[in-house]
Structure formats: structure tokens, C-alpha cells
XYZ file of C-alpha atoms in Angstrom:
356
model
C 109.834 110.116 113.486
C 111.234 109.955 109.933
C 113.302 106.904 110.803
C 110.234 105.298 112.381
C 108.215 105.804 109.194
C 111.096 104.361 107.159
C 111.268 101.308 109.410
C 107.530 100.691 109.076
C 107.675 101.107 105.293
C 110.717 98.827 105.129
C 108.844 96.103 107.003
C 105.806 96.307 104.708
C 107.885 96.456 101.531
C 109.794 93.345 102.588
C 106.502 91.583 103.278
C 104.518 92.023 100.112
C 107.291 90.828 97.798
C 106.819 87.282 99.086
C 103.054 86.998 98.644
C 103.210 85.922 95.026
C 104.745 82.530 95.753
C 103.270 79.650 97.698
C 101.571 81.676 100.436
C 97.974 81.923 99.103
C 98.150 78.561 97.362
C 99.386 76.583 100.372
C 96.821 78.126 102.748
C 93.898 77.548 100.392
C 94.957 73.963 99.674
C 95.513 73.143 103.337
C 91.830 73.273 104.311
C 88.444 74.045 102.862
C 87.259 76.600 105.439
C 88.513 78.841 108.226
C 91.693 79.909 106.437
C 92.011 82.855 108.807
C 93.282 80.550 111.569
C 96.425 79.573 109.650
C 96.978 83.195 108.636
C 96.760 84.430 112.230
C 99.046 81.640 113.513
C 101.765 82.596 111.023
C 101.261 86.283 111.799
C 101.629 85.690 115.544
C 104.763 83.581 115.033
C 106.235 86.437 113.047
C 105.293 88.915 115.788
C 106.901 86.814 118.535
C 110.105 86.410 116.531
C 110.140 90.109 115.702
C 109.727 90.998 119.381
C 112.747 88.900 120.341
C 114.961 90.166 117.532
C 114.098 93.841 117.887
C 113.660 94.245 121.617
C 114.887 91.131 123.350
C 113.134 89.696 126.370
C 113.157 93.195 127.852
C 112.669 96.489 126.056
C 115.959 97.696 124.608
C 117.158 99.700 121.614
C 120.741 98.496 121.208
C 122.196 97.471 117.867
C 121.821 93.727 117.350
C 124.328 93.668 114.501
C 127.018 95.399 116.593
C 126.422 93.040 119.522
C 126.533 90.048 117.209
C 129.804 91.199 115.625
C 131.438 91.722 119.012
C 130.165 88.497 120.537
C 132.420 85.704 121.702
C 134.322 83.421 119.382
C 131.983 80.456 119.554
C 128.843 82.496 119.010
C 130.279 84.006 115.850
C 131.624 80.679 114.658
C 128.248 78.964 115.109
C 126.127 81.690 113.523
C 128.106 83.673 110.942
C 128.522 80.867 108.431
C 124.967 79.459 108.773
C 123.505 82.953 108.328
C 125.635 83.585 105.252
C 124.634 80.236 103.734
C 120.955 80.800 104.478
C 121.141 84.297 102.982
C 122.748 82.879 99.851
C 120.022 80.254 99.527
C 117.310 82.858 100.090
C 118.745 85.109 97.355
C 118.979 82.179 94.928
C 115.425 81.032 95.661
C 114.075 84.557 95.357
C 115.588 85.343 91.971
C 114.663 81.879 90.663
C 111.045 82.199 91.674
C 110.524 85.750 90.492
C 112.363 85.213 87.215
C 110.335 82.081 86.483
C 107.101 83.902 87.266
C 107.990 86.826 84.998
C 108.928 84.381 82.262
C 105.649 82.480 82.562
C 103.360 85.504 82.729
C 104.944 88.279 80.696
C 108.338 87.434 79.123
C 108.127 83.872 77.756
C 110.880 84.430 75.169
C 113.412 85.962 77.569
C 116.148 83.591 78.855
C 116.128 83.083 82.604
C 119.745 84.165 82.997
C 118.832 87.597 81.624
C 116.125 87.956 84.266
C 118.531 86.713 86.966
C 121.093 89.321 85.942
C 118.495 92.082 85.694
C 117.273 91.482 89.238
C 120.744 91.143 90.750
C 122.450 94.014 88.935
C 119.776 96.408 90.138
C 120.042 95.059 93.691
C 123.853 95.275 93.608
C 123.718 98.994 92.958
C 121.876 99.389 96.270
C 123.624 96.734 98.388
C 126.783 98.809 98.941
C 124.809 101.575 100.662
C 124.442 101.863 104.416
C 121.389 100.837 106.406
C 119.932 104.351 106.558
C 120.073 104.647 102.761
C 118.248 101.326 102.402
C 115.566 102.486 104.829
C 115.066 105.752 102.944
C 114.828 103.872 99.648
C 112.273 101.505 101.185
C 110.210 104.537 102.217
C 110.241 105.867 98.643
C 109.323 102.453 97.221
C 106.617 102.029 99.846
C 105.074 105.378 98.911
C 104.687 104.117 95.338
C 104.260 100.374 95.811
C 101.718 100.176 98.620
C 99.183 102.511 96.934
C 99.581 100.545 93.678
C 98.882 97.315 95.524
C 95.845 98.765 97.288
C 94.543 100.110 93.983
C 94.832 96.627 92.466
C 92.988 95.110 95.425
C 90.197 97.685 95.277
C 89.786 97.169 91.536
C 89.315 93.428 92.116
C 87.122 93.840 95.196
C 84.092 94.963 93.190
C 83.914 91.481 91.652
C 83.836 89.786 95.045
C 80.975 88.061 96.815
C 81.413 87.924 100.575
C 79.284 84.764 100.770
C 82.072 82.868 98.996
C 84.366 83.095 102.028
C 81.993 81.156 104.272
C 82.069 78.994 106.316
C 84.569 80.742 108.576
C 84.773 77.927 111.113
C 88.356 76.627 111.011
C 89.434 73.029 110.875
C 92.637 71.338 111.991
C 93.267 69.676 108.650
C 96.337 71.840 108.081
C 98.175 70.040 110.916
C 98.567 67.004 108.664
C 99.403 68.937 105.498
C 103.125 69.589 104.768
C 102.189 72.252 102.216
C 101.190 74.554 105.051
C 104.774 75.027 106.257
C 105.762 77.721 103.730
C 102.653 79.759 104.487
C 103.365 79.842 108.228
C 107.109 80.519 108.100
C 107.582 82.162 104.687
C 108.148 85.550 106.289
C 110.738 84.702 108.955
C 113.399 86.098 106.630
C 111.730 89.505 107.006
C 112.160 89.343 110.780
C 115.821 88.438 110.359
C 116.493 91.497 108.199
C 114.505 93.830 110.437
C 116.353 92.603 113.512
C 119.734 93.596 112.089
C 118.650 97.073 110.947
C 118.516 98.506 114.481
C 118.936 100.168 116.866
C 115.320 101.233 117.171
C 114.048 104.069 119.303
C 110.703 103.853 121.079
C 109.107 105.925 118.300
C 110.546 103.688 115.561
C 109.272 100.603 117.349
C 105.761 102.021 117.467
C 105.846 102.491 113.701
C 107.238 98.972 113.286
C 104.469 97.399 115.356
C 101.915 99.474 113.489
C 103.276 98.060 110.224
C 103.060 94.562 111.723
C 99.353 95.150 112.427
C 98.802 96.408 108.867
C 100.542 93.298 107.503
C 97.682 91.164 108.850
C 95.367 92.930 106.403
C 97.756 92.093 103.547
C 97.874 88.427 104.613
C 94.097 88.199 104.746
C 93.597 90.054 101.455
C 95.956 87.788 99.519
C 93.930 84.739 100.530
C 90.351 85.950 100.854
C 90.263 88.204 97.799
C 90.692 85.283 95.342
C 88.331 83.184 97.452
C 85.595 85.826 97.388
C 85.729 86.096 93.588
C 86.652 82.631 92.280
C 85.603 80.312 95.103
C 87.413 77.515 96.924
C 86.967 74.868 94.199
C 88.581 77.031 91.524
C 91.295 78.718 93.575
C 92.737 75.562 95.119
C 93.852 74.382 91.649
C 95.658 77.629 90.761
C 99.362 78.254 91.296
C 99.054 82.059 91.452
C 95.421 82.742 92.406
C 95.790 86.474 92.989
C 97.615 87.018 89.691
C 94.911 85.081 87.842
C 92.245 87.175 89.549
C 93.921 90.492 88.762
C 94.376 89.419 85.139
C 90.590 89.220 84.807
C 90.030 92.735 86.139
C 89.408 95.431 83.548
C 89.307 99.158 84.321
C 87.974 100.959 81.250
C 89.323 104.400 82.092
C 92.823 103.106 82.800
C 95.609 103.247 80.228
C 96.912 99.699 80.960
C 94.929 96.688 79.790
C 95.998 94.437 82.667
C 95.734 95.677 86.218
C 98.005 92.833 87.326
C 100.923 94.819 85.904
C 100.624 97.102 88.923
C 100.767 94.192 91.317
C 103.785 92.698 89.548
C 105.471 96.102 89.640
C 105.073 96.353 93.407
C 106.371 92.795 93.771
C 109.494 93.664 91.765
C 110.121 96.770 93.885
C 109.890 94.674 97.020
C 112.150 91.988 95.572
C 114.892 94.527 94.902
C 114.762 95.703 98.521
C 114.792 92.107 99.767
C 117.801 91.209 97.639
C 119.657 94.402 98.537
C 118.982 93.882 102.246
C 120.238 90.302 102.177
C 123.388 91.268 100.260
C 124.001 94.154 102.674
C 123.506 91.956 105.745
C 125.821 89.239 104.422
C 128.562 91.802 103.896
C 128.065 93.334 107.342
C 128.182 89.971 109.133
C 131.727 89.357 107.908
C 133.182 92.824 108.571
C 134.502 92.039 112.055
C 134.785 88.278 111.706
C 138.080 86.502 111.163
C 136.278 83.296 110.169
C 134.907 84.590 106.871
C 137.037 86.064 104.048
C 135.532 89.371 102.960
C 135.867 88.414 99.319
C 133.263 85.647 99.769
C 130.697 88.016 101.266
C 131.264 90.767 98.728
C 127.844 91.499 97.151
C 129.147 90.854 93.624
C 130.536 87.440 94.629
C 127.351 86.567 96.522
C 125.273 87.546 93.484
C 127.345 85.251 91.273
C 126.960 82.366 93.706
C 123.216 83.054 93.936
C 122.900 82.615 90.168
C 124.490 79.176 90.547
C 121.969 78.346 93.277
C 119.121 79.603 91.079
C 120.235 77.440 88.156
C 120.393 74.395 90.439
C 116.610 74.652 91.001
C 115.116 73.075 87.867
C 111.377 73.747 88.273
C 108.851 75.652 90.361
C 107.892 72.355 92.010
C 111.489 71.973 93.192
C 111.401 75.555 94.424
C 108.261 74.886 96.460
C 109.839 71.736 97.874
C 112.899 73.690 98.984
C 110.719 76.338 100.623
C 108.741 73.626 102.379
C 111.705 71.912 104.004
C 114.257 74.727 104.224
C 111.954 77.156 106.009
C 111.811 75.295 109.343
C 115.624 75.227 109.512
C 115.838 78.976 109.031
C 113.029 79.539 111.533
C 114.857 77.452 114.141
C 118.128 79.269 113.575
C 116.501 82.707 113.822
C 114.668 81.676 116.977
C 117.936 80.591 118.606
C 119.579 83.813 117.444
C 116.696 85.854 118.870
C 116.994 84.157 122.256
C 120.752 84.729 122.316
C 120.227 88.374 121.325
C 117.789 88.774 124.213
C 120.345 87.242 126.564
C 123.083 89.612 125.382
C 120.877 92.663 125.784
C 119.729 91.689 129.255
C 123.270 90.902 130.420
C 124.441 94.282 129.193
C 121.593 96.130 130.941
C 122.357 94.601 134.328
C 126.051 95.318 133.992
C 127.215 91.805 133.223
C 129.464 90.669 130.409
C 128.074 88.286 127.799
C 129.639 84.884 127.683
C 130.407 82.906 124.600
């Protein structure tokens, strides 16, 4: 049961670190009503991808990473390098976005490279651990971070007006809006990490699917909480609507002036787990592969390369553009990987040998 709780906490911790970026903004700007439809579509896509990566087309609890490492030559050749490159890009984008946000909101005089190094050095100290250590750390962070996030939401909820979220009838305007892409597929990276942290017992999978259900509440809260307080006309012009909302909340009995500090703290905790998980996975993918020199996938080398990637992104607008057009590529690759993983599991269960 303890591993199941850790898996569920790991899934939620990975999720909420990505909310601060384009997710609320792109959904709110995509249509003027019925935002729940886009949220549910993205949530269901994540659930389908998670089902394939964790369990395959049939229920199974084998280790996806071990099967991937021992796959045939062509499978490893076609997927090891793309996964490593995508992980590198994801790390670079993550540290660039979070560092820029911290600089804009709280540390305007701090150079970006200092924030890059601060995020990566902390993540490096965790990336050399094994998967069980990362899961236990995620449980500890979840025990602190999730209550802090819920406290921030509850403090802002008393300013809300439920009439502001109406009408609830959805439109199909988002189908013609490219900005909606990051909001639908922003969390596919979470599924990729979760898929490689198996094997999962039946108990662990129940906790994981319970966390997936809870994540729908987080998706809805990040969009509808700013809408219920500020309204559609105001929120659609804001880059970070939830941060702006939390900055206006004052709790007289509390010893911090800005309740948004709690939200930012939980985001930073989640970011460290995301970065550590990506660095760990990149290192593990190359352990049994003759196509990738281990020096390249060493977490310290990957962190250095990620700083180069982060510096190559000049502005937040460029970051949003990269998320908009790079996300579908990663989604497609993970979907293909999930289907292949399901094939490998099913072949093994019926006594056949996987082909590659």
C-alpha cells in the first residue's frame, strides 16, 4: 500500500508543477464559455495514454523500462535517441519558464543563470537516486505541497461568485484555435514518466487511478477559480491568471503578506521532482543501450545541455510557441511507445517473443 500511495502522490506532484504556464491562459482564451469541455478532453487523453503506458492493452504489471531496455535493436534505435532529445528539451523549457516566472514576480534583480543553476543543482542531488527513492520523496513533497495548494485555493474561493462561470454550454471555437494545443497535451510528459516508474501492482494502480480522478479537480480549479473571481473579460488578458488572483488574496491572521507564495512554493517542489525524474529517466534509458554513450546521459551533462537550451529561448512568447508546436510531436511519440509497450506485454503473456 505504501508504494501505491507514493505512486499516487508522485502523479499529483508531477501534475501541479505545470499549471502555472499556458494551461489556464490557453483554455480561457480559446472560448468564451464551456471551458470544462476542453479540460475534460485533455484529461481523458491523459487517462488513455496512462492506461496504455502503465497497463498495456491488457492488465499487466511488468516493468516497462526493463522491457524497453531489452527490446530489439531497431526499437531501441528508433526510440532511445528521440526520448533523450525530448527529455532534454522538456528540462530546458521547464527551467526557462519557471526561472522567468520567478524573475518576473519575485526576483527581478536576480540573473536568470543563477535561477537556472539553483533549479538544476537541487534536482541533480536527487537524480542519482533510484526510482523508489524518488517515489518516497514525491510522497513527502505531496504531503506538504498539496495541502498548501488547497489552502491557497480555499483562501481565494471566498472571493468567488459562481454566477461568473456561466454559461456552461460549450462551444467548438477551440477547434480553430492553435493556442489550445498546450492545454490539451501539456501533461503528456507526466504520463511518460509514470509509465517508466513501474512495475505497478494492482493496489498501486488503484492509487494511481484515484490520483488521476483527483487531478480533474485540479484542472477545473486552475481555470474556474480565476473565472469565478475576475470574470472572462479580465482573465483572458492575463498571462498568469491564478497567480494574479492569489496575489490579491489577504489573510489577516497569516504571517505572510502574499498567499501566492504558498502556491509558488508548491510549484517549485513539483518542478524539482519533474526535473529529477526526467534526468533519472534519461540516464536509465542509456544503461543497456550501445547506441548512446553514458557520458551524454549523465545527469550533470544533461543539466549543462539543458541550460544551453534554456538560453536559446529568448522570451516567454517563444516558450509558448515551442510548447504549442513541440507538444504534438511528443504526444505522438508517447502514443506510439505506449502501443508498442502494450504489444510487448501481450506477446510476453501469451508466451511469444517480441519482435523488433
